[in-house]
XYZ file of C-alpha atoms in Angstrom:
484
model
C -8.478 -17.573 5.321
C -6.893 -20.728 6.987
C -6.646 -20.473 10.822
C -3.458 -22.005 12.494
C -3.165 -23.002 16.075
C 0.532 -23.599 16.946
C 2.532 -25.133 19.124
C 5.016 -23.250 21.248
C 8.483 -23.780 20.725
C 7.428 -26.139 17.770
C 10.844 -26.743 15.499
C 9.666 -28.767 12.744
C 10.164 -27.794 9.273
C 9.211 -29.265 6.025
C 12.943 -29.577 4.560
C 16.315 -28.491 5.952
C 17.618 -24.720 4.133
C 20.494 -25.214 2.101
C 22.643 -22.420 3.749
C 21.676 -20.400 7.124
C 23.040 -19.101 10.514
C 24.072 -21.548 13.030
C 24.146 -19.024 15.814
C 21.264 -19.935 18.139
C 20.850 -16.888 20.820
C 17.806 -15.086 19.811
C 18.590 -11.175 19.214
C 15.852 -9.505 19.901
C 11.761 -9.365 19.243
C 9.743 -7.730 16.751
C 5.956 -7.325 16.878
C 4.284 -7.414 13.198
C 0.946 -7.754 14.532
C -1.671 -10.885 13.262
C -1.273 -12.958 10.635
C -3.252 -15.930 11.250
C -1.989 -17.733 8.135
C 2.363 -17.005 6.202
C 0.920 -17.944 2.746
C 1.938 -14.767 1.129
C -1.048 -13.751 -0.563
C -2.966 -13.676 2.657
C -0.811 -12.980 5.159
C 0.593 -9.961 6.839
C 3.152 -8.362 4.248
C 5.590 -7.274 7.244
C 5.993 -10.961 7.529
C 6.282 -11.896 4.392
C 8.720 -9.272 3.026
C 10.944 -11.283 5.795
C 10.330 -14.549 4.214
C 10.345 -13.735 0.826
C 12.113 -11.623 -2.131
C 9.945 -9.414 -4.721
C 10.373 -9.852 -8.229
C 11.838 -6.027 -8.520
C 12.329 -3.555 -5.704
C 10.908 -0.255 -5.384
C 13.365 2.933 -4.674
C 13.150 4.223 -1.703
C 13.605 7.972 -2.896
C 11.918 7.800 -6.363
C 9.303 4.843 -5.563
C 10.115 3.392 -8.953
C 10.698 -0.200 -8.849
C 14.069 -1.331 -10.415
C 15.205 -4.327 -10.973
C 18.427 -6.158 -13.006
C 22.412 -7.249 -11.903
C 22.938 -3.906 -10.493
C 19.789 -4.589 -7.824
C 20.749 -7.103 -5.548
C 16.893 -7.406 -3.775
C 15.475 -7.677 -6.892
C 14.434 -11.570 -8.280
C 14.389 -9.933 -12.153
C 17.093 -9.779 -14.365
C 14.980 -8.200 -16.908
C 11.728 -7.054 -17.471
C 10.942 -5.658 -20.966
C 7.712 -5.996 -23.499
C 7.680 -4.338 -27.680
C 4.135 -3.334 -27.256
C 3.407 -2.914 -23.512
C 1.135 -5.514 -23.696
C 2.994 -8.749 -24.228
C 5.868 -9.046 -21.653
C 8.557 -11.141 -21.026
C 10.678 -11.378 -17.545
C 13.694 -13.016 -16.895
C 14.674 -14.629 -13.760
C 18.187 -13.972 -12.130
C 20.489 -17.195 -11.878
C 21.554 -18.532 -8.186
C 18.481 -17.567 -6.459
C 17.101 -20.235 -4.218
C 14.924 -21.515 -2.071
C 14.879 -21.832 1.284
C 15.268 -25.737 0.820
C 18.003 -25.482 -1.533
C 16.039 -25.928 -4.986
C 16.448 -22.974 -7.596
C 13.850 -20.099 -7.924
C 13.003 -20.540 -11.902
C 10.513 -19.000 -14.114
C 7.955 -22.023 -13.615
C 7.519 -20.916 -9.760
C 6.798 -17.390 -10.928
C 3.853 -18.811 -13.641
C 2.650 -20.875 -10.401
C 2.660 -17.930 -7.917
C 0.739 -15.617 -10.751
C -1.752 -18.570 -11.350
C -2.199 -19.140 -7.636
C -3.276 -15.118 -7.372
C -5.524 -15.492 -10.370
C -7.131 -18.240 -9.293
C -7.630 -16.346 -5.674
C -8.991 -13.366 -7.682
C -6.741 -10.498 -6.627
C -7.411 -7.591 -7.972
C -3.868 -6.579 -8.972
C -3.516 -9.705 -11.504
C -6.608 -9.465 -13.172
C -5.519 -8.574 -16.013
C -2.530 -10.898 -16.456
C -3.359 -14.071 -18.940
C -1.644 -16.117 -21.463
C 1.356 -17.084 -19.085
C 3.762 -19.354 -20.821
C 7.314 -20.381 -19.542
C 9.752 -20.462 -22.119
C 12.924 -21.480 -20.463
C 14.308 -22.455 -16.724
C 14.387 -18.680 -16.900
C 12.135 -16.692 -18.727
C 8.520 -16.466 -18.325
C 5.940 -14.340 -20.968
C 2.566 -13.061 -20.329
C -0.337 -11.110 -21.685
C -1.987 -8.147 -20.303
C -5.807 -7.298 -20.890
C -4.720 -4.022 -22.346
C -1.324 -2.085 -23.414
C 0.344 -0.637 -19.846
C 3.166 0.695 -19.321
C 3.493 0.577 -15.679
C 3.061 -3.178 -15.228
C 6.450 -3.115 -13.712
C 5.613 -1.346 -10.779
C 2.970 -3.874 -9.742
C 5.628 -6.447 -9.979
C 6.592 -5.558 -6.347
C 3.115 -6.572 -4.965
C 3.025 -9.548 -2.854
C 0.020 -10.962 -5.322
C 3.661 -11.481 -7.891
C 5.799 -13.410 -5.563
C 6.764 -16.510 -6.983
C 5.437 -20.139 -5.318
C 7.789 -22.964 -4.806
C 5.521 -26.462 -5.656
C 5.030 -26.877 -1.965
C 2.067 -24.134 -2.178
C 0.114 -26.355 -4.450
C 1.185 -29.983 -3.439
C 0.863 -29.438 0.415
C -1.247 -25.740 0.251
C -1.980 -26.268 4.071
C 1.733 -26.701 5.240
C 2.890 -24.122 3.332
C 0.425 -21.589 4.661
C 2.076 -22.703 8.051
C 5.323 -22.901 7.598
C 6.479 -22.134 4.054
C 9.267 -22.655 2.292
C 10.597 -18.826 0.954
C 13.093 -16.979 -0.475
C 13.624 -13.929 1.614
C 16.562 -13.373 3.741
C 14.979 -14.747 6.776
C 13.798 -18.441 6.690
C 11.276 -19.821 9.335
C 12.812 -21.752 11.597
C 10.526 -22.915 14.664
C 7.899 -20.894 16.653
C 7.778 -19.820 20.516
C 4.005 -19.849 20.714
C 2.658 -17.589 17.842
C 5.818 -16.168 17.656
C 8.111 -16.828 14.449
C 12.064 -17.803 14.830
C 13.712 -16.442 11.765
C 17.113 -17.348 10.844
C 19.319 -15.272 8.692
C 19.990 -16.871 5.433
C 23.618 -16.579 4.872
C 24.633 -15.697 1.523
C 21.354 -14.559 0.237
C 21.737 -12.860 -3.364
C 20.006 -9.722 -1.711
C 22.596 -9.217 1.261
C 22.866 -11.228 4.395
C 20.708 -9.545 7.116
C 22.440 -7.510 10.049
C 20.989 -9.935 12.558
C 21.675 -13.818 12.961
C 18.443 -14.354 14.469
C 14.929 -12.916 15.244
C 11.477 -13.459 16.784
C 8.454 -11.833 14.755
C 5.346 -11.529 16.864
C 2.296 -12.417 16.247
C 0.147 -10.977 18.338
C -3.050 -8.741 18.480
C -1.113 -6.263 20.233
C 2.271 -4.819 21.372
C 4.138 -5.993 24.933
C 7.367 -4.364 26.759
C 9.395 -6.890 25.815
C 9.443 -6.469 21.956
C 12.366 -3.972 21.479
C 10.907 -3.366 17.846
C 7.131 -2.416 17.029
C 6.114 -2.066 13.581
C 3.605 0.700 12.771
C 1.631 -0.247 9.877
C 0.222 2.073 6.637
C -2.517 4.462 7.953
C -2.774 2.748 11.545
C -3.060 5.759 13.180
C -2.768 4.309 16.834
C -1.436 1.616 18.238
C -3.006 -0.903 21.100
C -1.104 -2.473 23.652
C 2.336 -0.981 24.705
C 3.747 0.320 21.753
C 5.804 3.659 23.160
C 9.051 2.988 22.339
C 11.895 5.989 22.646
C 13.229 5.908 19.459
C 10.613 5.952 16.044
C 11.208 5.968 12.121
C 8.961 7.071 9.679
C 8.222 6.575 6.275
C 6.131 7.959 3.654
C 2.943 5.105 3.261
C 0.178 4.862 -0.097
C -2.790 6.048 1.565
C -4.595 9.240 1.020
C -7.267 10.384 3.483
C -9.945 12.564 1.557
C -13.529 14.209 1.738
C -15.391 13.214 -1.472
C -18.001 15.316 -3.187
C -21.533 13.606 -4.119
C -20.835 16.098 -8.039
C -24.508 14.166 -9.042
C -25.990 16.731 -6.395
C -26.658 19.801 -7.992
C -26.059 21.513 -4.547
C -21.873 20.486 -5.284
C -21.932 21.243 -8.587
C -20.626 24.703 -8.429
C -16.877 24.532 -8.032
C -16.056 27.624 -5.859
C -18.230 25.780 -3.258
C -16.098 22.965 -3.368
C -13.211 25.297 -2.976
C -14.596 27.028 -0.037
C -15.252 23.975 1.726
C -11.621 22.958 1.270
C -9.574 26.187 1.967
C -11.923 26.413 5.473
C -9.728 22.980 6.230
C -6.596 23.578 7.990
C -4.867 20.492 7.364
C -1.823 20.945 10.035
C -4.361 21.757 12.773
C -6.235 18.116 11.604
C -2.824 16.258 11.768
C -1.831 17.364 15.218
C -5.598 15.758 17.001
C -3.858 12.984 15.441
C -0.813 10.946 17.351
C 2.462 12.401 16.292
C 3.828 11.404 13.137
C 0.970 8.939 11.834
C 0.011 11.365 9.182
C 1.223 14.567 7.062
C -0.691 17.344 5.866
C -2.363 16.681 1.915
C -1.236 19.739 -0.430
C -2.021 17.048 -3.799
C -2.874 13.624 -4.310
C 0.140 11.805 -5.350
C 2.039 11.396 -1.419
C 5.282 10.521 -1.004
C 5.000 7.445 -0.488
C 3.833 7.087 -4.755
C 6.144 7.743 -7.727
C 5.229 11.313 -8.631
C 6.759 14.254 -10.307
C 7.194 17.677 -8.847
C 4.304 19.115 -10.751
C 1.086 19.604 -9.459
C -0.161 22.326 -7.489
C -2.927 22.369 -4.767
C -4.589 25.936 -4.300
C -7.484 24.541 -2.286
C -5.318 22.765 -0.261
C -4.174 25.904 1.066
C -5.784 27.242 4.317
C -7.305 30.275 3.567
C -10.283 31.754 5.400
C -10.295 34.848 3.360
C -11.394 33.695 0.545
C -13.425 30.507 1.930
C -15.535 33.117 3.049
C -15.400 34.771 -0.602
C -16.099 31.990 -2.674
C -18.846 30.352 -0.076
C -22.538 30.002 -1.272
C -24.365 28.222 0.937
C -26.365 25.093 -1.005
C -29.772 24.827 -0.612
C -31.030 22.857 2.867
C -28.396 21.203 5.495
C -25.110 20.289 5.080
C -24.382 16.846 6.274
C -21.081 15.135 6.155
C -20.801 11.687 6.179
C -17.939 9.181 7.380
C -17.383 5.316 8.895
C -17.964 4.424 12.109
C -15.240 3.121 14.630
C -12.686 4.698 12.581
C -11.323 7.214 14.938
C -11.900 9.875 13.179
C -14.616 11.560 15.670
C -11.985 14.073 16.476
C -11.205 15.167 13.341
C -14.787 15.154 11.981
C -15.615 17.506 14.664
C -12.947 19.938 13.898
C -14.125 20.319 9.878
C -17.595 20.942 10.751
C -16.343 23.596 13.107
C -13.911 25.266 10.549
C -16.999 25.350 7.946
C -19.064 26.757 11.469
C -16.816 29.161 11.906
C -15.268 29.974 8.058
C -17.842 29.681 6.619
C -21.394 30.121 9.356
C -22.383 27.250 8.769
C -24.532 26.065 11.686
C -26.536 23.677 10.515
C -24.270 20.301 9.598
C -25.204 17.375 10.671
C -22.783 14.438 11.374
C -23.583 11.376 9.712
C -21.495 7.810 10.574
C -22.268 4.771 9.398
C -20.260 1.349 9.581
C -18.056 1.052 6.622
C -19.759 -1.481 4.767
C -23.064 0.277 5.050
C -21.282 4.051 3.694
C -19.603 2.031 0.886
C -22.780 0.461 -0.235
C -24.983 3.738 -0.428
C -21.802 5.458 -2.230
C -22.340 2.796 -4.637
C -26.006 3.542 -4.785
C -25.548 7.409 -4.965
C -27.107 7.657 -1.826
C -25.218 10.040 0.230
C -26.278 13.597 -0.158
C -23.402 15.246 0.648
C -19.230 15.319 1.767
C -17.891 11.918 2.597
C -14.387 10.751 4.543
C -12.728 7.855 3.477
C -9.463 6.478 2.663
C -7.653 4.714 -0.142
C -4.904 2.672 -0.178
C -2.890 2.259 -3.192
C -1.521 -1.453 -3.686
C 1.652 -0.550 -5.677
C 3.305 3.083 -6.120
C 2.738 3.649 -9.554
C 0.559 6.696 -9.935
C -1.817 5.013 -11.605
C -2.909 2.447 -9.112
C -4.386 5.778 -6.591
C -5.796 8.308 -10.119
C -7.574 5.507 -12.016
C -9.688 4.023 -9.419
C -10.468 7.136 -8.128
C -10.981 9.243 -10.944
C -10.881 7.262 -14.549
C -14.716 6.987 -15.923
C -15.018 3.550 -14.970
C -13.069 4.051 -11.639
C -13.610 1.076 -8.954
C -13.986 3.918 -6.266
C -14.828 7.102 -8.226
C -17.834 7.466 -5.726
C -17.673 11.277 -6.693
C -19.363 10.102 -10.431
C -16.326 12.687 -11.577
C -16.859 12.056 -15.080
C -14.368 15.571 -16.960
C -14.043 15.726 -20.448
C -11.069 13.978 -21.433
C -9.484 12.391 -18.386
C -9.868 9.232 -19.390
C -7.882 10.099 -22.482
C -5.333 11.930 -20.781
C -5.086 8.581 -17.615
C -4.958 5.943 -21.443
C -2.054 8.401 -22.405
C 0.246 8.279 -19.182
C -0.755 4.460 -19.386
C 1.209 3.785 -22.433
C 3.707 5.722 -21.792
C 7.084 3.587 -21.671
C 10.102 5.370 -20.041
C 8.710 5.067 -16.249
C 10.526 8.275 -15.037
C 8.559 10.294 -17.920
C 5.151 8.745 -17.452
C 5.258 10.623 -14.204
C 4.863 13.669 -16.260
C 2.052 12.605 -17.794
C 0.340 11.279 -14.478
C 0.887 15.214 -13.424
C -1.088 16.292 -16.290
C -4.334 13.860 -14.600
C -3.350 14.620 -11.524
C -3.160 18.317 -11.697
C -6.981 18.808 -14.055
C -8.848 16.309 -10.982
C -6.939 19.293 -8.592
C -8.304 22.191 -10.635
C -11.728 20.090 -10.558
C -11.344 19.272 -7.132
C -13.880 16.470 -6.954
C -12.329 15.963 -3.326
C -10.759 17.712 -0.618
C -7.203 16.185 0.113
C -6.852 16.018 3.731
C -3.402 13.784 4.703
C -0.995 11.021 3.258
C -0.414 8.110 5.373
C 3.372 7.153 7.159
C 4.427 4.027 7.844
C 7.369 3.001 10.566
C 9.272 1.741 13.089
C 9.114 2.308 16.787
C 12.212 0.562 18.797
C 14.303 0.365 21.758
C 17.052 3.410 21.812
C 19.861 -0.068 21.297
C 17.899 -0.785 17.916
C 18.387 0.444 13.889
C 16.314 -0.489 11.537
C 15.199 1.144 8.454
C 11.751 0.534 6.263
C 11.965 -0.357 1.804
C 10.779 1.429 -0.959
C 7.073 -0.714 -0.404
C 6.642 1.168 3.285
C 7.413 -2.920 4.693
C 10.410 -3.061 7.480
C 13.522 -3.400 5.841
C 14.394 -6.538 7.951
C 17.756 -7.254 7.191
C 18.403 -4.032 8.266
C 17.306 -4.673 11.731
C 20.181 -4.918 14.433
C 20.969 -3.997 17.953
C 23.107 -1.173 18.131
């Protein structure tokens, strides 16, 4: 990662914009937290969704991404393949950027190279990207998938104007975008953003704005963004008036199933129904998190399906189904994650539910828990947390729980869920591949290889004199932003 050191009130810009505000009072201040470096694929996606416009935008209610003339925010005009695994997308006309040049297909083939070459995950299967026009761009995947769209709201998609390759060092400090803020100075590590007027996407509500920068929070930032599954803020972050939104993460206690003492299901059902999920979202601060009753939050595209019996608290028959394994129980989780609290409060529900007096706490830094899961070297329930990168359904059930699963650390291995994951893969009407998502999602339930615990929020925390509203991706909506 390339680390800047900036000048304040440094004005200087590569080019000139071809159209923004002239009004020079700055409106107000909002604090994004670090992001040492603005090259999109590295730096701090609150910043970037200022600076720059996805390829398709995600809906806010349904979490599918859409895209075409009817979606202002979105860079796509189309976005359509015969066999799900060749694909073609077409770029929108009149798009720009920042220094007046077009946005054409080319500088989408050169932001997806620029991510291969980086190795993100999320384009690793993309290949065999051709441009075929000022306009139209085709690509390969590995494999068929039908939900490739989805991903194309990931800030690994964005497109790259040639600055990023010919001058890769000035654009990661001041880059030339295509968002409906442009940068246009600093105050120290704070960011100037003027509104671009006329943006395809909407002008934004304010003429001008300062993004912070820093490591924490001060009084004098009327708007504080609160970030996917940061569950407290430093600094001074109390603000009167806060927004939430659902975020992708979803906090869980994993089962070691290669240890014959898990293997038994109604264990793993006791263990879960001693939870009571409400009383483990109020330890935490108000709002950060909401109570896990499946896997899918609502922060992912998901239909109205699947049902959670664990999930509900019920002592009763906890204490019914319990049989207690062979030895001590220990549960295991990362260290310097906050989480002491809430650790404490399961092993006294399973005390207490359950009489089980012998658990012992294990915490380990994260690196060190993650490389014994890997190893199959934790003998018993772990906490940990994953973060989907789009909201497709598939980018949280496959990793988690497909045979060959990046973090199926459970070795969950049923009969026929890879099948049934390949089958909501190909599916190609988005809306009714969420159907066939349930059908995974609801057999890994009945399994219950882990014990949901909460979903994530993401938000806004501002002055009582300040709107703003947060996008379908859980990233501040920042033309929204205004004083009131």
């Amino acid at each position: 990662m390339l680390l800047l050191t900036t000048t304040a009130c440094s004005t200087t810009l590569a080019r000139q914009p071809a159209a923004v505000s002239t009004k020079a009072p700055l409106e107000l201040a909002v604090w994004v937290g670090p992001s040492p470096t603005l090259h999109p694929h590295q730096a701090n996606p609150q910043v970037t969704a200022a600076l720059f416009s996805p390829l398709v935008v995600i809906d806010p209610e349904s979490r599918l991404p859409t895209w075409g003339p009817d979606v202002p925010g979105a860079l796509l005009e189309s976005v359509s393949s015969e066999d799900l695994r060749r694909w073609d997308v077409v770029v929108k006309e009149g798009w720009t950027w920042h220094d007046g040049t077009p946005v054409v297909a080319e500088d989408v083939a050169r932001g997806w190279q620029a991510a291969i070459e980086a190795g993100l995950p999320i384009v690793s299967t993309v290949t065999d990207i051709r441009v075929r026009d000022k306009a139209t761009l085709s690509f390969a995947l590995a494999a068929p998938y039908g939900q490739l769209p989805a991903l194309l709201a990931n800030e690994a998609f964005l497109p790259l104007p040639p600055m990023a390759i010919d001058d890769p060092a000035r654009f990661a400090e001041a880059p030339v975008g295509n968002g409906v803020y442009r940068l246009a100075g600093r105050q120290g590590d704070a960011l100037v953003l003027d509104a671009v007027s006329g943006h395809p996407a909407g002008t934004a509500a304010s003429d001008r704005l300062l993004a912070v920068r820093t490591d924490q929070p001060a009084a004098d930032q009327q708007l504080v963004v609160v970030p996917d599954g940061v569950l407290a803020l430093p600094g001074d972050a109390d603000r009167p008036h806060v927004v939430r939104a659902p975020g992708r993460q979803l906090a869980y206690l994993g089962f070691p199933l290669t240890d014959p003492r898990f293997a038994d299901p109604d264990v793993r059902v006791a263990l879960s129904q001693a939870i009571d999920r409400q009383a483990l979202v109020e330890l935490l601060p108000e709002g950060a998190v909401v109570p896990a009753d499946r896997l899918l939050g609502p922060g992912m595209a998901r239909s109205d399906g699947p049902v959670c019996t664990a999930c509900v608290h019920d002592p009763d028959r906890a204490a019914e189904l319990w049989s207690a394994p062979d030895g001590p129980l220990s549960l295991w989780y990362a260290a310097d994650a906050g989480h002491d609290e809430v650790i404490d409060a399961i092993a006294g529900a399973w005390s207490t539910v359950l009489g089980v007096d012998d658990i012992q706490l294990a915490t380990l830094p994260a690196e060190d828990l993650l490389a014994r899961l890997a190893e199959a070297e934790v003998p018993g329930p772990f906490r940990l947390t994953w973060a989907a990168d789009a909201a497709s359904p598939s980018r949280l059930l496959e990793p988690l729980f497909g045979p060959r699963g990046s973090a199926n650390d459970f070795r969950y291995r049923a009969d026929g869920i890879g099948d049934l994951l390949a089958t909501a893969d190909l599916q190609r009407d988005l809306e009714e591949a969420l159907d066939a998502y349930a059908t995974v999602e609801q057999q890994v339930l009945d399994d219950l290889p882990l014990v949901p615990l909460w979903f994530s929020t993401v938000g806004v925390a501002m002055d009582e004199n300040i709107t703003a509203g947060m996008d379908g991706r859980g990233l501040l909506d920042w033309a929204s932003v205004e004083r009131s």
